[in-house]
Amino acid sequence: MKCPNCGAEMADNTLYCEQCGEDIHIVPDFEPELEQNIQQTIIGIMEDLGQGTDEGREAQGWEHQQEWEEEDEDEEDEEEVRYPLRLRKKHPVWKALGVLFLIVLCVAGVIGVQIYQYNSLEYQVKAAMQNVKQEQYDKAIVCYNRAIELDETDIELRFSLAEVYLQKNNKVEYEYLLRDIARDPDATVEQLDRAYGKLIAIYRDRKDYQTIHELLLNSGNEQMISTYQNYIARPPEFSVNEGYYTSIQPLKLTAFGAGKIYYTLDGSTPDENSSQYTAPILLENGDYLVKAVFINEYGTVSEVEEKEYHIENDEILAPELSAGSGTYYSPTYIRVLSDTENVYYTTDGSDPTYASNVYTGQIPMPLGRSTYKFAQIVDGVTGTVAERNYELVISTDITPEQAVANAVAYSLSSGKIRDEAGHFDDTNAVYLYEYLYVVNISKEGDYYVIVEVLCTEDGTLTRTGSAYGVNVYTGELKKLFKDQRGSLVLEEIEEGAVSREGE
């Protein structure tokens, strides 16, 4: 097939020339029955008119040509006598012209019918539907395209044409028509929902979720975006506007839908290998460039959102602690990870003051429930308080009280004390044994720490320096020391010493 404008070769059923862009208007074929009826009509006219002419006689195979000519002459003479004022009978040439006129008239009628059909929307739609039933999809496509030319506002015609392309397994044209409908400002909500639904089904089957994301965002249609919002990955929202601040800013990042937020603070573009957002980002002091991205459950990546901040903070920050609030099931130390100078803490729920405990090093977490509050106090100004709530649970039958009893039993057996009350001479001074905490000693296990305290007659308490470790799970007693580095070291009790395990 050649383009009527430039003569370039074109593929069959193409609606425009790829060379010059000229639109091609294809006229549907004659109806076979109509063409046959026209041919039969013309033949009938030829036969009827041909019977009175020489040509007609020859067509019918008459054999006595001379007799016919004589009869014609006699008839002409008789006509001149009987009807002198009337025109003579037409000459055979005129008869032939009459036949030709009728043929032209019939052809004109056929062309008229064809033109009517070509310009009839109803006829084109019915013809297209009939061709679809007969699985003549190429003819159906021609009819639907002509129908769309006749009524470009009828969106349903485009839906019908798209379905024909789908039945032909031409998914490129099918997708193109659906996108055309989706962009049509005159499409109803129902039609848009159908178009987007079909398009999303195409891309979902391909697992091309990024295209779904872009299709919906580019649509500008809030109703469609709301309907299919789970496929969209919008950039994270920042709780703090970028700018200059004179105090700590806890920056919260949020995103709509199921997925994860990733962020960076070094200016690099975030991805799945970056820090995952799980808690507010504390903007404390200095300059920050925060970049964040949201990746939804389908792996669709949003655009990167970024903001800049400058923080000049005069506040005293809360100490950063190693152990967060919660329940623990093995001995744990509480450490201050930030600046440890001028850090005070309490265990009774009150806010720290100069009269509170001074933090000097790691603190063993006590058994059971406890509350710790830490704060830095500088020049009489108390900074932000860090509060933590703990619960330490050890699964064992050996209690701290039994560990103390084992230490007392050892002192009795070794002769250091005379009775369980701790008396060691004729005075009222006594040795007492107190449980301090539970710790994990490297390569040894979990131990209760028991210390020896001298209580004089006036009630003064002084630690003697002797300490014991009692295995949390067996009740075994060992002597406890600190080495030169300050680490706890266990030493076996001399053979023959008595211990009361499990009392």
Coordinates of C-alpha atoms in Angstrom, one line a residue:
M1 CA 0.0 0.0 0.0
K2 CA 1.4 3.5 -1.0
C3 CA 0.7 6.9 0.5
P4 CA -1.5 9.0 -1.8
N5 CA 0.5 12.1 -0.8
C6 CA 4.2 11.1 -1.0
G7 CA 4.1 7.6 -2.5
A8 CA 6.0 6.0 0.3
E9 CA 5.3 2.3 1.1
M10 CA 2.9 1.8 4.0
A11 CA 2.0 -1.2 6.2
D12 CA -1.6 -2.5 5.8
N13 CA -4.3 -0.9 7.9
T14 CA -2.0 2.0 8.8
L15 CA -4.0 5.2 9.6
Y16 CA -1.2 7.7 8.8
C17 CA 2.0 7.8 6.7
E18 CA 5.1 7.6 8.8
Q19 CA 7.0 9.4 6.0
C20 CA 4.9 12.6 5.6
G21 CA 2.3 12.3 8.3
E22 CA -0.7 12.4 5.9
D23 CA -3.9 10.9 7.4
I24 CA -5.2 7.9 5.3
H25 CA -9.0 7.6 5.0
I26 CA -9.8 4.0 4.1
V27 CA -13.2 3.5 2.4
P28 CA -14.8 0.2 3.5
D29 CA -15.3 -2.5 0.9
F30 CA -18.6 -2.9 -0.9
E31 CA -21.1 -5.2 0.8
P32 CA -20.8 -8.4 -1.2
E33 CA -24.6 -8.9 -1.4
L34 CA -25.2 -5.3 -2.5
E35 CA -22.6 -5.6 -5.2
Q36 CA -24.2 -8.8 -6.5
N37 CA -27.7 -7.3 -6.5
I38 CA -26.4 -4.3 -8.5
Q39 CA -24.8 -6.5 -11.1
Q40 CA -27.9 -8.6 -11.4
T41 CA -30.0 -5.4 -11.8
I42 CA -27.7 -4.0 -14.6
I43 CA -27.9 -7.4 -16.4
G44 CA -31.7 -7.4 -16.2
I45 CA -31.9 -3.9 -17.6
M46 CA -29.6 -4.9 -20.5
E47 CA -31.7 -7.9 -21.3
D48 CA -35.0 -6.0 -21.2
L49 CA -33.7 -3.1 -23.4
G50 CA -31.7 -5.3 -25.7
Q51 CA -34.8 -7.3 -26.9
G52 CA -35.9 -4.5 -29.3
T53 CA -32.5 -3.8 -30.8
D54 CA -30.2 -5.5 -33.2
E55 CA -27.7 -5.8 -30.4
G56 CA -30.3 -7.4 -28.2
R57 CA -31.3 -9.8 -30.9
E58 CA -27.8 -10.9 -31.5
A59 CA -27.3 -11.4 -27.7
Q60 CA -30.4 -13.7 -27.7
G61 CA -29.1 -15.6 -30.8
W62 CA -31.9 -14.9 -33.3
E63 CA -31.1 -16.3 -36.8
H64 CA -33.3 -14.3 -39.3
Q65 CA -31.6 -11.0 -39.3
Q66 CA -33.0 -10.0 -42.8
E67 CA -36.7 -10.6 -41.8
W68 CA -36.2 -8.4 -38.7
E69 CA -34.8 -5.6 -40.7
E70 CA -37.8 -5.7 -43.2
E71 CA -40.2 -5.8 -40.3
D72 CA -38.5 -2.8 -38.8
E73 CA -38.9 -0.8 -42.1
D74 CA -42.5 -1.7 -42.4
E75 CA -43.2 -0.6 -38.9
E76 CA -41.4 2.7 -39.5
D77 CA -43.6 3.3 -42.6
E78 CA -46.7 2.5 -40.7
E79 CA -45.7 4.8 -37.9
E80 CA -45.2 7.6 -40.4
V81 CA -48.7 7.1 -41.8
R82 CA -50.5 6.6 -38.5
Y83 CA -48.7 9.2 -36.5
P84 CA -47.3 11.9 -38.7
L85 CA -47.0 14.4 -35.9
R86 CA -45.2 12.1 -33.4
L87 CA -41.5 11.5 -33.4
R88 CA -40.3 8.4 -35.0
K89 CA -39.2 5.5 -32.9
K90 CA -35.7 5.9 -31.5
H91 CA -32.8 4.8 -33.4
P92 CA -30.8 1.8 -31.9
V93 CA -28.0 4.2 -31.0
W94 CA -30.2 6.1 -28.7
K95 CA -31.3 2.9 -27.2
A96 CA -27.7 2.1 -26.4
L97 CA -27.2 5.5 -24.9
G98 CA -30.2 4.9 -22.7
V99 CA -28.8 1.7 -21.5
L100 CA -25.5 3.4 -20.7
F101 CA -27.4 6.1 -18.8
L102 CA -29.1 3.5 -16.7
I103 CA -25.8 1.8 -16.0
V104 CA -24.3 5.2 -15.0
L105 CA -27.3 5.8 -12.8
C106 CA -26.9 2.5 -11.1
V107 CA -23.2 3.0 -10.5
A108 CA -24.0 6.5 -9.1
G109 CA -26.5 4.8 -6.8
V110 CA -24.0 2.3 -5.6
I111 CA -21.5 5.1 -5.0
G112 CA -24.1 7.1 -3.2
V113 CA -24.9 4.1 -1.0
Q114 CA -21.2 3.7 -0.3
I115 CA -20.8 7.4 0.5
Y116 CA -23.7 7.2 2.9
Q117 CA -22.3 4.1 4.6
Y118 CA -18.8 5.8 4.9
N119 CA -20.4 8.8 6.6
S120 CA -22.9 6.9 8.7
L121 CA -21.7 6.5 12.4
E122 CA -24.4 4.0 13.0
Y123 CA -23.5 1.9 10.0
Q124 CA -19.7 1.9 10.9
V125 CA -20.4 0.8 14.4
K126 CA -22.7 -2.0 13.4
A127 CA -20.3 -3.1 10.7
A128 CA -17.4 -3.1 13.3
M129 CA -19.5 -5.2 15.7
Q130 CA -20.4 -7.7 13.0
N131 CA -16.8 -8.0 12.0
V132 CA -15.8 -8.7 15.6
K133 CA -18.3 -11.5 15.8
Q134 CA -16.9 -13.0 12.7
E135 CA -13.3 -12.5 14.1
Q136 CA -12.4 -10.2 11.2
Y137 CA -10.5 -7.9 13.4
D138 CA -8.7 -5.9 10.8
K139 CA -12.0 -4.9 9.2
A140 CA -13.4 -4.1 12.6
I141 CA -10.4 -1.8 13.3
V142 CA -11.0 0.1 10.0
C143 CA -14.7 0.6 10.9
Y144 CA -14.1 1.7 14.4
N145 CA -11.4 4.1 13.3
R146 CA -13.8 5.7 10.8
A147 CA -16.5 5.8 13.5
I148 CA -14.1 7.7 15.8
E149 CA -13.4 10.1 12.9
L150 CA -17.1 10.8 12.6
D151 CA -17.5 11.3 16.4
E152 CA -14.2 12.1 18.2
T153 CA -16.0 12.8 21.4
D154 CA -17.4 9.3 21.9
I155 CA -14.9 7.8 24.3
E156 CA -16.7 4.4 24.3
L157 CA -15.7 4.0 20.7
R158 CA -12.1 4.1 21.8
F159 CA -12.7 1.5 24.5
S160 CA -14.3 -0.7 21.8
L161 CA -11.4 -0.3 19.5
A162 CA -8.9 -1.0 22.3
E163 CA -10.7 -4.3 23.0
V164 CA -10.4 -5.3 19.3
Y165 CA -6.6 -4.6 19.5
L166 CA -6.4 -6.7 22.7
Q167 CA -8.2 -9.6 20.9
K168 CA -5.6 -9.2 18.2
N169 CA -2.9 -9.4 20.9
N170 CA -1.7 -6.0 19.8
K171 CA -1.0 -4.7 23.3
V172 CA 1.0 -1.7 22.1
E173 CA -2.1 -0.1 20.4
Y174 CA -4.3 -1.3 23.3
E175 CA -2.1 0.5 25.8
Y176 CA -1.9 3.6 23.6
L177 CA -5.7 3.9 23.4
L178 CA -6.1 3.5 27.1
R179 CA -3.5 6.2 27.8
D180 CA -5.3 8.4 25.3
I181 CA -8.6 7.9 27.2
A182 CA -6.8 8.6 30.6
R183 CA -5.6 11.9 29.3
D184 CA -9.0 13.0 27.9
P185 CA -10.4 15.9 30.0
D186 CA -13.9 15.0 28.9
A187 CA -13.7 11.4 30.3
T188 CA -16.1 10.7 33.1
V189 CA -14.9 9.4 36.5
E190 CA -16.2 5.9 35.6
Q191 CA -14.4 5.9 32.3
L192 CA -11.2 7.1 33.9
D193 CA -11.5 4.4 36.5
R194 CA -11.8 1.8 33.8
A195 CA -8.9 3.2 31.8
Y196 CA -6.6 3.4 34.8
G197 CA -7.7 0.1 36.1
K198 CA -6.8 -1.6 32.8
L199 CA -3.5 0.2 32.5
I200 CA -2.5 -0.7 36.0
A201 CA -3.4 -4.3 35.3
I202 CA -1.0 -4.3 32.3
Y203 CA 1.9 -2.9 34.3
R204 CA 1.1 -5.0 37.4
D205 CA 1.4 -8.2 35.3
R206 CA 4.8 -6.9 34.1
K207 CA 5.7 -6.0 37.7
D208 CA 6.5 -2.6 36.4
Y209 CA 5.4 -0.7 39.5
Q210 CA 7.6 2.3 38.7
T211 CA 5.5 3.0 35.6
I212 CA 2.3 2.8 37.7
H213 CA 3.8 5.3 40.1
E214 CA 4.7 7.7 37.3
L215 CA 1.3 7.2 35.5
L216 CA -0.7 8.2 38.6
L217 CA 1.5 11.1 39.6
N218 CA 1.5 12.6 36.1
S219 CA -2.3 12.2 35.8
G220 CA -3.0 15.1 38.2
N221 CA -6.2 13.4 39.0
E222 CA -6.6 13.3 42.8
Q223 CA -9.4 10.8 42.8
M224 CA -7.3 8.3 40.8
I225 CA -4.3 9.0 43.0
S226 CA -6.4 8.3 46.1
T227 CA -7.9 5.1 44.6
Y228 CA -4.5 3.6 43.7
Q229 CA -2.4 5.4 46.4
N230 CA -0.7 2.2 47.5
Y231 CA 1.2 2.1 44.2
I232 CA 2.5 5.6 44.7
A233 CA 5.8 6.4 46.5
R234 CA 5.7 10.0 47.6
P235 CA 8.8 11.7 49.1
P236 CA 9.0 11.7 52.9
E237 CA 7.6 14.7 54.8
F238 CA 9.9 16.6 57.2
S239 CA 8.4 17.7 60.6
V240 CA 10.8 20.7 60.8
N241 CA 11.1 23.3 58.1
E242 CA 14.7 24.0 57.0
G243 CA 16.4 27.0 58.4
Y244 CA 18.3 28.4 61.4
Y245 CA 17.5 27.2 65.0
T246 CA 19.0 28.0 68.4
S247 CA 17.8 24.8 70.1
I248 CA 17.9 21.0 69.5
Q249 CA 15.4 20.0 66.8
P250 CA 14.0 16.4 66.8
L251 CA 13.4 15.8 63.1
K252 CA 10.6 13.4 62.3
L253 CA 10.2 11.8 58.8
T254 CA 6.9 10.4 57.7
A255 CA 5.6 8.8 54.5
F256 CA 2.3 7.5 53.3
G257 CA 1.8 3.8 52.7
A258 CA 3.6 0.6 53.5
G259 CA 7.4 0.9 53.0
K260 CA 10.6 2.2 54.5
I261 CA 12.3 5.6 54.7
Y262 CA 16.1 5.9 54.2
Y263 CA 18.2 9.0 54.9
T264 CA 21.7 10.4 54.8
L265 CA 23.4 13.3 56.6
D266 CA 26.6 13.4 54.5
G267 CA 25.1 14.8 51.3
S268 CA 24.9 11.5 49.4
T269 CA 21.8 10.2 47.7
P270 CA 19.9 7.8 50.0
D271 CA 19.0 4.3 48.9
E272 CA 18.3 0.9 50.5
N273 CA 21.9 0.8 51.8
S274 CA 21.6 4.1 53.7
S275 CA 20.4 4.5 57.3
Q276 CA 16.8 3.4 57.8
Y277 CA 14.7 5.9 59.6
T278 CA 13.2 4.4 62.9
A279 CA 13.3 7.3 65.3
P280 CA 13.5 11.1 65.3
I281 CA 16.9 12.5 64.1
L282 CA 18.3 14.9 66.7
L283 CA 19.7 18.0 65.1
E284 CA 21.9 19.2 68.0
N285 CA 24.6 21.6 66.8
G286 CA 26.1 22.6 63.5
D287 CA 25.1 22.4 59.9
Y288 CA 23.0 19.5 58.6
L289 CA 22.0 18.4 55.1
V290 CA 19.3 15.8 55.5
K291 CA 18.2 13.8 52.4
A292 CA 15.5 11.2 52.6
V293 CA 13.7 8.8 50.2
F294 CA 10.7 6.5 50.6
I295 CA 10.6 3.0 49.0
N296 CA 7.2 1.4 49.1
E297 CA 6.3 -2.3 49.4
Y298 CA 6.5 -2.7 45.7
G299 CA 10.1 -1.4 45.5
T300 CA 9.0 1.9 43.9
V301 CA 11.4 4.7 44.8
S302 CA 10.2 8.2 45.5
E303 CA 11.9 11.4 44.6
V304 CA 14.6 12.5 47.1
E305 CA 13.5 15.1 49.6
E306 CA 16.2 17.3 51.2
K307 CA 16.4 20.1 53.7
E308 CA 19.3 22.1 55.2
Y309 CA 19.5 23.2 58.9
H310 CA 21.9 25.3 60.9
I311 CA 21.7 24.7 64.7
E312 CA 23.4 26.9 67.3
N313 CA 22.3 25.2 70.5
D314 CA 23.0 26.8 73.9
E315 CA 21.2 24.0 75.8
I316 CA 22.9 21.4 77.8
L317 CA 22.1 18.1 76.2
A318 CA 20.9 15.0 77.9
P319 CA 23.5 12.3 78.5
E320 CA 23.5 9.6 75.9
L321 CA 23.1 6.2 77.6
S322 CA 24.1 2.7 76.4
A323 CA 21.0 0.9 77.6
G324 CA 17.5 1.9 76.6
S325 CA 14.4 1.4 78.7
G326 CA 13.1 -2.1 78.7
T327 CA 13.4 -5.6 80.2
Y328 CA 16.7 -7.4 80.3
Y329 CA 17.4 -11.1 81.0
S330 CA 21.1 -11.1 81.7
P331 CA 23.4 -8.9 83.7
T332 CA 23.8 -5.5 82.0
Y333 CA 25.9 -2.4 82.6
I334 CA 24.5 1.2 82.2
R335 CA 27.1 3.5 80.6
V336 CA 27.1 7.2 79.7
L337 CA 28.3 7.4 76.1
S338 CA 28.5 11.2 75.7
D339 CA 30.5 13.7 77.8
T340 CA 30.8 12.1 81.3
E341 CA 32.0 15.2 83.1
N342 CA 29.6 16.7 85.7
V343 CA 27.1 13.9 85.1
Y344 CA 24.8 13.1 88.1
Y345 CA 22.2 10.5 88.5
T346 CA 19.4 9.3 90.8
T347 CA 17.6 6.0 91.3
D348 CA 14.6 7.2 93.3
G349 CA 12.8 9.0 90.5
S350 CA 13.9 12.5 91.4
D351 CA 15.8 14.8 89.1
P352 CA 19.6 14.9 89.6
T353 CA 21.2 17.7 91.6
Y354 CA 24.6 18.4 93.0
A355 CA 23.6 16.2 96.0
S356 CA 22.9 13.2 93.7
N357 CA 25.3 10.3 92.8
V358 CA 28.2 11.3 90.6
Y359 CA 28.7 9.2 87.6
T360 CA 32.2 7.8 87.7
G361 CA 31.9 4.7 85.5
Q362 CA 29.6 2.0 84.3
I363 CA 26.7 1.0 86.6
P364 CA 25.5 -2.6 87.0
M365 CA 21.8 -2.7 86.4
P366 CA 20.0 -3.9 89.6
L367 CA 17.7 -6.9 89.8
G368 CA 14.0 -6.2 89.4
R369 CA 12.5 -2.8 88.4
S370 CA 14.5 0.4 88.6
T371 CA 14.4 4.0 87.4
Y372 CA 17.5 6.0 86.5
K373 CA 17.7 9.7 85.8
F374 CA 20.9 11.3 84.4
A375 CA 21.7 14.9 83.8
Q376 CA 24.8 17.1 83.3
I377 CA 25.0 20.1 85.7
V378 CA 27.3 22.9 84.6
D379 CA 27.7 26.1 86.6
G380 CA 24.5 25.4 88.5
V381 CA 22.5 24.9 85.4
T382 CA 20.9 21.5 85.0
G383 CA 20.7 20.2 81.5
T384 CA 18.1 18.0 79.9
V385 CA 17.3 14.9 82.0
A386 CA 17.6 11.5 80.4
E387 CA 15.3 9.0 82.1
R388 CA 15.4 5.2 81.7
N389 CA 13.2 2.5 83.2
Y390 CA 14.7 -1.0 83.5
E391 CA 13.6 -4.4 84.6
L392 CA 16.3 -7.1 85.1
V393 CA 15.0 -10.7 85.3
I394 CA 17.4 -13.6 86.0
S395 CA 16.0 -17.1 85.6
T396 CA 17.4 -19.0 88.6
D397 CA 16.5 -20.6 91.9
I398 CA 19.5 -19.0 93.7
T399 CA 18.5 -15.7 95.3
P400 CA 20.7 -12.8 96.5
E401 CA 19.8 -13.7 100.1
Q402 CA 21.1 -17.3 99.6
A403 CA 24.3 -15.9 98.1
V404 CA 24.8 -13.8 101.3
A405 CA 24.2 -16.8 103.5
N406 CA 26.9 -18.7 101.5
A407 CA 29.4 -15.9 102.3
V408 CA 28.5 -16.0 106.0
A409 CA 28.9 -19.8 106.1
Y410 CA 32.4 -19.5 104.6
S411 CA 33.4 -16.9 107.1
L412 CA 32.1 -19.2 110.0
S413 CA 34.0 -22.2 108.6
S414 CA 37.2 -20.2 108.2
G415 CA 37.0 -18.9 111.8
K416 CA 36.7 -15.2 110.7
I417 CA 33.5 -14.8 112.7
R418 CA 32.1 -16.6 115.7
D419 CA 28.4 -16.6 114.8
E420 CA 26.0 -15.8 112.0
A421 CA 25.5 -12.3 113.5
G422 CA 29.2 -11.6 112.5
H423 CA 30.8 -11.2 115.9
F424 CA 34.5 -11.8 115.8
D425 CA 35.7 -10.7 119.3
D426 CA 34.3 -9.6 122.7
T427 CA 33.3 -6.2 121.4
N428 CA 30.0 -5.4 119.8
A429 CA 31.7 -4.8 116.4
V430 CA 30.6 -7.3 113.7
Y431 CA 31.3 -8.2 110.1
L432 CA 28.3 -7.8 107.8
Y433 CA 27.9 -9.3 104.3
E434 CA 25.9 -7.3 101.8
Y435 CA 24.6 -8.1 98.3
L436 CA 25.5 -5.3 95.8
Y437 CA 24.6 -6.3 92.3
V438 CA 24.8 -9.1 89.7
V439 CA 27.4 -9.1 87.0
N440 CA 28.8 -11.1 84.1
I441 CA 32.4 -11.9 84.6
S442 CA 34.2 -12.7 81.4
K443 CA 34.8 -16.4 80.8
E444 CA 33.3 -17.2 84.2
G445 CA 29.5 -16.5 84.0
D446 CA 27.0 -14.6 86.0
Y447 CA 27.7 -13.9 89.7
Y448 CA 26.2 -12.1 92.6
V449 CA 28.7 -9.7 94.2
I450 CA 28.8 -9.9 98.0
V451 CA 31.0 -7.5 100.0
E452 CA 32.2 -7.6 103.6
V453 CA 31.4 -4.5 105.8
L454 CA 32.8 -3.7 109.3
C455 CA 30.2 -2.3 111.6
T456 CA 31.7 -0.7 114.7
E457 CA 30.0 -0.3 118.1
D458 CA 29.0 3.2 117.1
G459 CA 27.3 2.0 113.9
T460 CA 30.0 3.2 111.5
L461 CA 30.1 1.1 108.3
T462 CA 33.3 0.5 106.4
R463 CA 34.0 -1.9 103.6
T464 CA 36.9 -4.2 104.5
G465 CA 37.9 -4.9 100.9
S466 CA 36.9 -8.5 101.0
A467 CA 34.4 -9.6 98.5
Y468 CA 32.8 -12.8 97.1
G469 CA 31.2 -13.9 94.0
V470 CA 28.4 -16.4 94.1
N471 CA 27.4 -18.2 90.9
V472 CA 23.8 -17.1 90.1
Y473 CA 22.8 -20.6 88.9
T474 CA 24.8 -23.0 91.1
G475 CA 25.5 -21.0 94.3
E476 CA 29.2 -21.8 94.2
L477 CA 31.3 -19.3 96.2
K478 CA 34.5 -17.7 95.0
K479 CA 36.7 -14.9 96.2
L480 CA 36.4 -11.7 94.2
F481 CA 39.2 -9.3 93.4
K482 CA 40.0 -6.4 91.0
D483 CA 43.1 -6.6 88.8
Q484 CA 45.3 -3.7 87.9
R485 CA 42.9 -2.7 85.1
G486 CA 40.0 -2.7 87.5
S487 CA 38.4 -5.8 86.0
L488 CA 36.8 -8.4 88.4
V489 CA 38.7 -11.6 88.9
L490 CA 37.5 -14.8 90.7
E491 CA 39.6 -17.0 92.8
E492 CA 38.7 -20.5 94.0
I493 CA 37.9 -21.0 97.7
E494 CA 40.4 -23.1 99.7
E495 CA 39.4 -26.8 99.8
G496 CA 37.4 -27.7 102.8
A497 CA 35.5 -24.5 103.1
V498 CA 31.7 -24.8 103.7
S499 CA 29.0 -23.4 101.4
R500 CA 25.3 -23.7 101.7
E501 CA 24.0 -23.9 98.2
G502 CA 20.3 -23.7 97.6
E503 CA 19.2 -22.6 101.1

